[in-house]
Amino acid sequence: AQSVTQLGSHVSVSEGALVLLRCNYSSSVPPYLFWYVQYPNQGLQLLLKYTTGATLVKGINGFEAEFKKSETSFHLTKPSAHMSDAAEYFCAVSEGLAGNTPLVFGKGTRLSVIA
Amino acid sequence: DGGITQSPKYLFRKEGQNVTLSCEQNLNHDAMYWYRQDPGQGLRLIYYSQIVNDFQKGDIAEGYSVSREKKESFPLTVTSAQKNPTAFYLCASSLQGALAYEQYFGPGTRLTVT
């Protein structure tokens, strides 16, 4: 069964600093990987996804993530944090196409941005 | 505008009462899902449905029930058997088949039971 581990339940960075949110997954088949963002009392919004092909994927709001099969990782990065990036971020994995296999989510990482 | 609507945004109930949370989508998606979110727990799958009139239990189905009579609608009933019903509930949907990747989420319903 697949699983997701997000290292660090809370990450704090200064405005303009690099953002790095860590995600490791476990999957018995080539995974599909996702990062979602959630602002307080709202639903989740897709930031980016990896399905096949290029292992470095770019998403919205300047975020990107790299799929590293050898490390079973899919870390999320952004070169320069902005105050508006403060939110909770969830990594998720699917072993098949969505609708065929539900996503499994990590427990989330809350990102704080300090002015 | 296509999307997922959940109503109401906030819901208050007394302990021992059943309550039904609404989820409607106009994305023409085949699959729909219900998740429960608690602080520090991430999202946990309650039920999902891949087609009308069919649904499967997720990881934490006890104390919940669902129906899928229409493609657009997937209501969730929180029964009195659910021991800790206070939580944030999220509904999602996705396509089936070759284009079925991400799930799309509604805005959520915050349920408080006292």
PDB file of C-alpha atoms in Angstrom:
ATOM      1  CA  ALA A   1       0.000   0.000   0.000  1.00  0.00           C
ATOM      2  CA  GLN A   2       1.182   3.481  -0.746  1.00  0.00           C
ATOM      3  CA  SER A   3       2.013   6.015   1.916  1.00  0.00           C
ATOM      4  CA  VAL A   4       3.354   9.559   2.189  1.00  0.00           C
ATOM      5  CA  THR A   5       5.618  11.083   4.796  1.00  0.00           C
ATOM      6  CA  GLN A   6       6.031  14.827   5.048  1.00  0.00           C
ATOM      7  CA  LEU A   7       9.035  15.768   7.124  1.00  0.00           C
ATOM      8  CA  GLY A   8       8.263  18.658   9.423  1.00  0.00           C
ATOM      9  CA  SER A   9       4.749  19.573  10.429  1.00  0.00           C
ATOM     10  CA  HIS A  10       5.729  23.241  10.547  1.00  0.00           C
ATOM     11  CA  VAL A  11       8.334  25.114   8.520  1.00  0.00           C
ATOM     12  CA  SER A  12       9.149  28.771   9.033  1.00  0.00           C
ATOM     13  CA  VAL A  13      11.115  30.878   6.525  1.00  0.00           C
ATOM     14  CA  SER A  14      11.905  34.537   6.074  1.00  0.00           C
ATOM     15  CA  GLU A  15      10.364  36.468   3.215  1.00  0.00           C
ATOM     16  CA  GLY A  16      12.645  36.102   0.188  1.00  0.00           C
ATOM     17  CA  ALA A  17      14.272  32.916   1.456  1.00  0.00           C
ATOM     18  CA  LEU A  18      14.191  29.506  -0.172  1.00  0.00           C
ATOM     19  CA  VAL A  19      11.193  27.323   0.588  1.00  0.00           C
ATOM     20  CA  LEU A  20      11.820  23.571   0.849  1.00  0.00           C
ATOM     21  CA  LEU A  21       9.046  21.221   1.896  1.00  0.00           C
ATOM     22  CA  ARG A  22       9.959  17.559   2.031  1.00  0.00           C
ATOM     23  CA  CYS A  23       7.890  14.611   0.870  1.00  0.00           C
ATOM     24  CA  ASN A  24       8.828  10.940   0.716  1.00  0.00           C
ATOM     25  CA  TYR A  25       6.511   8.295  -0.607  1.00  0.00           C
ATOM     26  CA  SER A  26       6.126   4.550  -0.614  1.00  0.00           C
ATOM     27  CA  SER A  27       4.584   2.863  -3.616  1.00  0.00           C
ATOM     28  CA  SER A  28       4.758  -0.578  -5.163  1.00  0.00           C
ATOM     29  CA  VAL A  29       4.264   0.762  -8.682  1.00  0.00           C
ATOM     30  CA  PRO A  30       5.400   3.930 -10.471  1.00  0.00           C
ATOM     31  CA  PRO A  31       3.497   6.624  -8.634  1.00  0.00           C
ATOM     32  CA  TYR A  32       1.626   9.704  -9.607  1.00  0.00           C
ATOM     33  CA  LEU A  33       2.585  12.495  -7.183  1.00  0.00           C
ATOM     34  CA  PHE A  34       0.872  15.726  -6.253  1.00  0.00           C
ATOM     35  CA  TRP A  35       1.318  18.819  -4.138  1.00  0.00           C
ATOM     36  CA  TYR A  36      -1.743  20.685  -2.928  1.00  0.00           C
ATOM     37  CA  VAL A  37      -2.015  23.949  -0.987  1.00  0.00           C
ATOM     38  CA  GLN A  38      -4.710  24.842   1.527  1.00  0.00           C
ATOM     39  CA  TYR A  39      -5.430  28.302   2.900  1.00  0.00           C
ATOM     40  CA  PRO A  40      -7.292  28.543   6.226  1.00  0.00           C
ATOM     41  CA  ASN A  41     -10.842  27.216   6.134  1.00  0.00           C
ATOM     42  CA  GLN A  42     -10.676  26.530   2.414  1.00  0.00           C
ATOM     43  CA  GLY A  43     -10.459  23.502   0.161  1.00  0.00           C
ATOM     44  CA  LEU A  44      -7.286  22.199  -1.449  1.00  0.00           C
ATOM     45  CA  GLN A  45      -5.844  23.663  -4.627  1.00  0.00           C
ATOM     46  CA  LEU A  46      -3.494  21.739  -6.896  1.00  0.00           C
ATOM     47  CA  LEU A  47      -0.003  23.248  -7.044  1.00  0.00           C
ATOM     48  CA  LEU A  48       1.627  20.731  -9.356  1.00  0.00           C
ATOM     49  CA  LYS A  49       1.690  17.077 -10.327  1.00  0.00           C
ATOM     50  CA  TYR A  50       4.057  14.434 -11.635  1.00  0.00           C
ATOM     51  CA  THR A  51       2.637  11.666 -13.780  1.00  0.00           C
ATOM     52  CA  THR A  52       5.235  10.622 -16.371  1.00  0.00           C
ATOM     53  CA  GLY A  53       8.038  12.235 -18.334  1.00  0.00           C
ATOM     54  CA  ALA A  54      10.141  15.123 -17.062  1.00  0.00           C
ATOM     55  CA  THR A  55      11.017  14.648 -13.420  1.00  0.00           C
ATOM     56  CA  LEU A  56      11.204  18.379 -12.649  1.00  0.00           C
ATOM     57  CA  VAL A  57       7.705  19.769 -12.696  1.00  0.00           C
ATOM     58  CA  LYS A  58       6.698  23.386 -12.444  1.00  0.00           C
ATOM     59  CA  GLY A  59       3.522  24.531 -10.845  1.00  0.00           C
ATOM     60  CA  ILE A  60       1.611  27.654  -9.996  1.00  0.00           C
ATOM     61  CA  ASN A  61       2.902  30.555  -7.913  1.00  0.00           C
ATOM     62  CA  GLY A  62       6.559  29.792  -8.724  1.00  0.00           C
ATOM     63  CA  PHE A  63       6.665  26.390  -7.042  1.00  0.00           C
ATOM     64  CA  GLU A  64       8.399  23.357  -8.495  1.00  0.00           C
ATOM     65  CA  ALA A  65       9.124  19.804  -7.420  1.00  0.00           C
ATOM     66  CA  GLU A  66      11.476  17.083  -8.534  1.00  0.00           C
ATOM     67  CA  PHE A  67      10.630  13.406  -8.660  1.00  0.00           C
ATOM     68  CA  LYS A  68      13.604  11.335  -7.531  1.00  0.00           C
ATOM     69  CA  LYS A  69      12.819   7.650  -7.866  1.00  0.00           C
ATOM     70  CA  SER A  70      16.050   6.493  -6.226  1.00  0.00           C
ATOM     71  CA  GLU A  71      15.259   8.556  -3.135  1.00  0.00           C
ATOM     72  CA  THR A  72      11.468   8.026  -3.299  1.00  0.00           C
ATOM     73  CA  SER A  73      11.125  11.756  -2.848  1.00  0.00           C
ATOM     74  CA  PHE A  74       9.100  14.592  -4.304  1.00  0.00           C
ATOM     75  CA  HIS A  75      10.254  17.721  -2.476  1.00  0.00           C
ATOM     76  CA  LEU A  76       8.585  21.065  -3.130  1.00  0.00           C
ATOM     77  CA  THR A  77      10.680  24.196  -3.580  1.00  0.00           C
ATOM     78  CA  LYS A  78      10.308  27.873  -4.296  1.00  0.00           C
ATOM     79  CA  PRO A  79      13.358  30.127  -4.682  1.00  0.00           C
ATOM     80  CA  SER A  80      11.940  33.129  -2.847  1.00  0.00           C
ATOM     81  CA  ALA A  81       9.150  32.990  -0.285  1.00  0.00           C
ATOM     82  CA  HIS A  82       6.365  35.532  -0.323  1.00  0.00           C
ATOM     83  CA  MET A  83       4.029  36.384   2.525  1.00  0.00           C
ATOM     84  CA  SER A  84       1.132  35.014   0.481  1.00  0.00           C
ATOM     85  CA  ASP A  85       2.772  31.553   0.493  1.00  0.00           C
ATOM     86  CA  ALA A  86       1.837  31.063   4.137  1.00  0.00           C
ATOM     87  CA  ALA A  87      -0.527  28.088   4.066  1.00  0.00           C
ATOM     88  CA  GLU A  88      -0.643  24.343   4.629  1.00  0.00           C
ATOM     89  CA  TYR A  89       0.847  22.099   1.989  1.00  0.00           C
ATOM     90  CA  PHE A  90      -0.058  18.483   1.338  1.00  0.00           C
ATOM     91  CA  CYS A  91       1.835  15.886  -0.650  1.00  0.00           C
ATOM     92  CA  ALA A  92      -0.214  13.031  -2.127  1.00  0.00           C
ATOM     93  CA  VAL A  93       0.432   9.827  -4.047  1.00  0.00           C
ATOM     94  CA  SER A  94      -1.669   7.664  -6.298  1.00  0.00           C
ATOM     95  CA  GLU A  95      -0.771   4.269  -7.650  1.00  0.00           C
ATOM     96  CA  GLY A  96      -3.134   4.676 -10.530  1.00  0.00           C
ATOM     97  CA  LEU A  97      -5.253   7.165 -12.334  1.00  0.00           C
ATOM     98  CA  ALA A  98      -7.404   9.266 -10.036  1.00  0.00           C
ATOM     99  CA  GLY A  99     -10.887   7.858 -10.014  1.00  0.00           C
ATOM    100  CA  ASN A 100      -9.444   4.370 -10.146  1.00  0.00           C
ATOM    101  CA  THR A 101      -7.310   4.674  -7.053  1.00  0.00           C
ATOM    102  CA  PRO A 102      -7.926   7.336  -4.413  1.00  0.00           C
ATOM    103  CA  LEU A 103      -5.075   9.629  -3.447  1.00  0.00           C
ATOM    104  CA  VAL A 104      -3.208   9.037  -0.199  1.00  0.00           C
ATOM    105  CA  PHE A 105      -2.225  12.253   1.545  1.00  0.00           C
ATOM    106  CA  GLY A 106       0.561  13.149   3.907  1.00  0.00           C
ATOM    107  CA  LYS A 107      -0.250  14.864   7.177  1.00  0.00           C
ATOM    108  CA  GLY A 108       0.653  18.260   5.845  1.00  0.00           C
ATOM    109  CA  THR A 109       3.293  20.924   6.465  1.00  0.00           C
ATOM    110  CA  ARG A 110       2.291  24.354   7.654  1.00  0.00           C
ATOM    111  CA  LEU A 111       4.462  27.054   6.098  1.00  0.00           C
ATOM    112  CA  SER A 112       4.940  30.325   7.931  1.00  0.00           C
ATOM    113  CA  VAL A 113       6.633  33.291   6.228  1.00  0.00           C
ATOM    114  CA  ILE A 114       8.258  35.879   8.440  1.00  0.00           C
ATOM    115  CA  ALA A 115       8.564  39.465   7.274  1.00  0.00           C
TER     116      ALA A 115
ATOM    117  CA  ASP B   1     -18.192  28.372 -13.756  1.00  0.00           C
ATOM    118  CA  GLY B   2     -17.548  24.692 -13.171  1.00  0.00           C
ATOM    119  CA  GLY B   3     -16.719  23.521  -9.715  1.00  0.00           C
ATOM    120  CA  ILE B   4     -17.675  21.774  -6.525  1.00  0.00           C
ATOM    121  CA  THR B   5     -20.028  23.279  -3.999  1.00  0.00           C
ATOM    122  CA  GLN B   6     -20.399  22.208  -0.401  1.00  0.00           C
ATOM    123  CA  SER B   7     -23.065  23.522   1.864  1.00  0.00           C
ATOM    124  CA  PRO B   8     -23.300  24.832   4.412  1.00  0.00           C
ATOM    125  CA  LYS B   9     -19.883  26.299   5.199  1.00  0.00           C
ATOM    126  CA  TYR B  10     -20.445  25.911   8.947  1.00  0.00           C
ATOM    127  CA  LEU B  11     -22.780  23.417  10.592  1.00  0.00           C
ATOM    128  CA  PHE B  12     -23.665  22.985  14.246  1.00  0.00           C
ATOM    129  CA  ARG B  13     -25.472  19.996  15.701  1.00  0.00           C
ATOM    130  CA  LYS B  14     -26.267  18.488  19.030  1.00  0.00           C
ATOM    131  CA  GLU B  15     -24.749  15.162  19.972  1.00  0.00           C
ATOM    132  CA  GLY B  16     -26.946  12.230  18.983  1.00  0.00           C
ATOM    133  CA  GLN B  17     -28.348  13.858  15.858  1.00  0.00           C
ATOM    134  CA  ASN B  18     -27.650  12.685  12.331  1.00  0.00           C
ATOM    135  CA  VAL B  19     -26.531  15.404   9.933  1.00  0.00           C
ATOM    136  CA  THR B  20     -26.144  15.399   6.137  1.00  0.00           C
ATOM    137  CA  LEU B  21     -23.445  17.373   4.342  1.00  0.00           C
ATOM    138  CA  SER B  22     -24.095  18.362   0.763  1.00  0.00           C
ATOM    139  CA  CYS B  23     -21.653  18.028  -2.150  1.00  0.00           C
ATOM    140  CA  GLU B  24     -22.533  18.949  -5.722  1.00  0.00           C
ATOM    141  CA  GLN B  25     -20.295  19.158  -8.790  1.00  0.00           C
ATOM    142  CA  ASN B  26     -20.891  20.392 -12.321  1.00  0.00           C
ATOM    143  CA  LEU B  27     -17.566  19.223 -13.741  1.00  0.00           C
ATOM    144  CA  ASN B  28     -19.098  16.078 -15.241  1.00  0.00           C
ATOM    145  CA  HIS B  29     -16.685  14.029 -13.160  1.00  0.00           C
ATOM    146  CA  ASP B  30     -17.352  10.363 -12.621  1.00  0.00           C
ATOM    147  CA  ALA B  31     -15.625   9.856  -9.281  1.00  0.00           C
ATOM    148  CA  MET B  32     -16.391  11.661  -6.030  1.00  0.00           C
ATOM    149  CA  TYR B  33     -14.795  11.481  -2.584  1.00  0.00           C
ATOM    150  CA  TRP B  34     -15.314  12.497   1.012  1.00  0.00           C
ATOM    151  CA  TYR B  35     -12.392  13.283   3.312  1.00  0.00           C
ATOM    152  CA  ARG B  36     -12.203  14.223   6.923  1.00  0.00           C
ATOM    153  CA  GLN B  37      -9.532  16.672   8.074  1.00  0.00           C
ATOM    154  CA  ASP B  38      -8.384  17.044  11.671  1.00  0.00           C
ATOM    155  CA  PRO B  39      -5.445  19.207  12.812  1.00  0.00           C
ATOM    156  CA  GLY B  40      -2.165  17.390  12.238  1.00  0.00           C
ATOM    157  CA  GLN B  41      -3.878  14.362  10.695  1.00  0.00           C
ATOM    158  CA  GLY B  42      -3.922  15.297   7.051  1.00  0.00           C
ATOM    159  CA  LEU B  43      -6.859  14.109   4.952  1.00  0.00           C
ATOM    160  CA  ARG B  44      -8.423  10.755   5.677  1.00  0.00           C
ATOM    161  CA  LEU B  45     -10.710   9.078   3.166  1.00  0.00           C
ATOM    162  CA  ILE B  46     -14.234   8.324   4.372  1.00  0.00           C
ATOM    163  CA  TYR B  47     -16.013   7.067   1.228  1.00  0.00           C
ATOM    164  CA  TYR B  48     -15.588   7.305  -2.506  1.00  0.00           C
ATOM    165  CA  SER B  49     -17.737   6.582  -5.509  1.00  0.00           C
ATOM    166  CA  GLN B  50     -16.540   5.834  -9.029  1.00  0.00           C
ATOM    167  CA  ILE B  51     -19.965   5.569 -10.613  1.00  0.00           C
ATOM    168  CA  VAL B  52     -23.589   6.294  -9.846  1.00  0.00           C
ATOM    169  CA  ASN B  53     -25.232   3.868  -7.414  1.00  0.00           C
ATOM    170  CA  ASP B  54     -21.898   2.438  -6.306  1.00  0.00           C
ATOM    171  CA  PHE B  55     -19.491   3.492  -3.556  1.00  0.00           C
ATOM    172  CA  GLN B  56     -16.650   2.057  -1.488  1.00  0.00           C
ATOM    173  CA  LYS B  57     -15.574   2.523   2.096  1.00  0.00           C
ATOM    174  CA  GLY B  58     -12.401   4.410   2.780  1.00  0.00           C
ATOM    175  CA  ASP B  59     -10.143   4.204   5.802  1.00  0.00           C
ATOM    176  CA  ILE B  60     -12.552   5.713   8.328  1.00  0.00           C
ATOM    177  CA  ALA B  61     -16.075   4.839   7.131  1.00  0.00           C
ATOM    178  CA  GLU B  62     -17.480   3.832  10.524  1.00  0.00           C
ATOM    179  CA  GLY B  63     -20.258   6.168  11.641  1.00  0.00           C
ATOM    180  CA  TYR B  64     -20.769   7.626   8.166  1.00  0.00           C
ATOM    181  CA  SER B  65     -23.040   6.819   5.236  1.00  0.00           C
ATOM    182  CA  VAL B  66     -23.281   8.059   1.650  1.00  0.00           C
ATOM    183  CA  SER B  67     -25.460   7.783  -1.425  1.00  0.00           C
ATOM    184  CA  ARG B  68     -24.794   8.392  -5.112  1.00  0.00           C
ATOM    185  CA  GLU B  69     -28.128   8.585  -6.879  1.00  0.00           C
ATOM    186  CA  LYS B  70     -26.992  11.246  -9.348  1.00  0.00           C
ATOM    187  CA  LYS B  71     -23.646  11.817 -11.005  1.00  0.00           C
ATOM    188  CA  GLU B  72     -23.535  15.390  -9.721  1.00  0.00           C
ATOM    189  CA  SER B  73     -24.305  14.700  -6.073  1.00  0.00           C
ATOM    190  CA  PHE B  74     -22.610  12.755  -3.282  1.00  0.00           C
ATOM    191  CA  PRO B  75     -24.111  13.617   0.121  1.00  0.00           C
ATOM    192  CA  LEU B  76     -22.467  12.444   3.323  1.00  0.00           C
ATOM    193  CA  THR B  77     -24.468  11.621   6.454  1.00  0.00           C
ATOM    194  CA  VAL B  78     -22.680  11.782   9.772  1.00  0.00           C
ATOM    195  CA  THR B  79     -24.602   9.473  12.050  1.00  0.00           C
ATOM    196  CA  SER B  80     -24.876   9.440  15.814  1.00  0.00           C
ATOM    197  CA  ALA B  81     -22.602   6.391  15.770  1.00  0.00           C
ATOM    198  CA  GLN B  82     -19.622   8.564  14.806  1.00  0.00           C
ATOM    199  CA  LYS B  83     -17.830   9.096  18.094  1.00  0.00           C
ATOM    200  CA  ASN B  84     -15.917  12.256  17.226  1.00  0.00           C
ATOM    201  CA  PRO B  85     -17.793  14.001  14.416  1.00  0.00           C
ATOM    202  CA  THR B  86     -16.419  17.496  14.926  1.00  0.00           C
ATOM    203  CA  ALA B  87     -14.057  18.082  11.989  1.00  0.00           C
ATOM    204  CA  PHE B  88     -13.580  19.796   8.637  1.00  0.00           C
ATOM    205  CA  TYR B  89     -15.119  17.755   5.814  1.00  0.00           C
ATOM    206  CA  LEU B  90     -13.898  18.022   2.243  1.00  0.00           C
ATOM    207  CA  CYS B  91     -15.550  16.719  -0.889  1.00  0.00           C
ATOM    208  CA  ALA B  92     -13.581  16.099  -4.084  1.00  0.00           C
ATOM    209  CA  SER B  93     -14.122  14.772  -7.584  1.00  0.00           C
ATOM    210  CA  SER B  94     -12.073  13.495 -10.498  1.00  0.00           C
ATOM    211  CA  LEU B  95     -12.380  12.135 -13.996  1.00  0.00           C
ATOM    212  CA  GLN B  96     -12.105   8.468 -14.851  1.00  0.00           C
ATOM    213  CA  GLY B  97      -9.994   7.012 -17.602  1.00  0.00           C
ATOM    214  CA  ALA B  98      -6.936   8.242 -19.424  1.00  0.00           C
ATOM    215  CA  LEU B  99      -7.228  11.874 -18.334  1.00  0.00           C
ATOM    216  CA  ALA B 100      -7.940  11.104 -14.710  1.00  0.00           C
ATOM    217  CA  TYR B 101      -5.160  12.603 -12.665  1.00  0.00           C
ATOM    218  CA  GLU B 102      -5.795  15.131  -9.962  1.00  0.00           C
ATOM    219  CA  GLN B 103      -8.744  15.515  -7.688  1.00  0.00           C
ATOM    220  CA  TYR B 104     -10.627  18.801  -7.465  1.00  0.00           C
ATOM    221  CA  PHE B 105     -11.793  19.942  -4.060  1.00  0.00           C
ATOM    222  CA  GLY B 106     -14.769  21.828  -2.738  1.00  0.00           C
ATOM    223  CA  PRO B 107     -14.458  24.596  -0.113  1.00  0.00           C
ATOM    224  CA  GLY B 108     -15.308  22.300   2.798  1.00  0.00           C
ATOM    225  CA  THR B 109     -17.871  22.168   5.604  1.00  0.00           C
ATOM    226  CA  ARG B 110     -16.822  22.676   9.199  1.00  0.00           C
ATOM    227  CA  LEU B 111     -19.045  20.540  11.443  1.00  0.00           C
ATOM    228  CA  THR B 112     -19.225  21.184  15.167  1.00  0.00           C
ATOM    229  CA  VAL B 113     -21.124  18.768  17.390  1.00  0.00           C
ATOM    230  CA  THR B 114     -21.717  19.651  21.029  1.00  0.00           C
TER     231      THR B 114
END
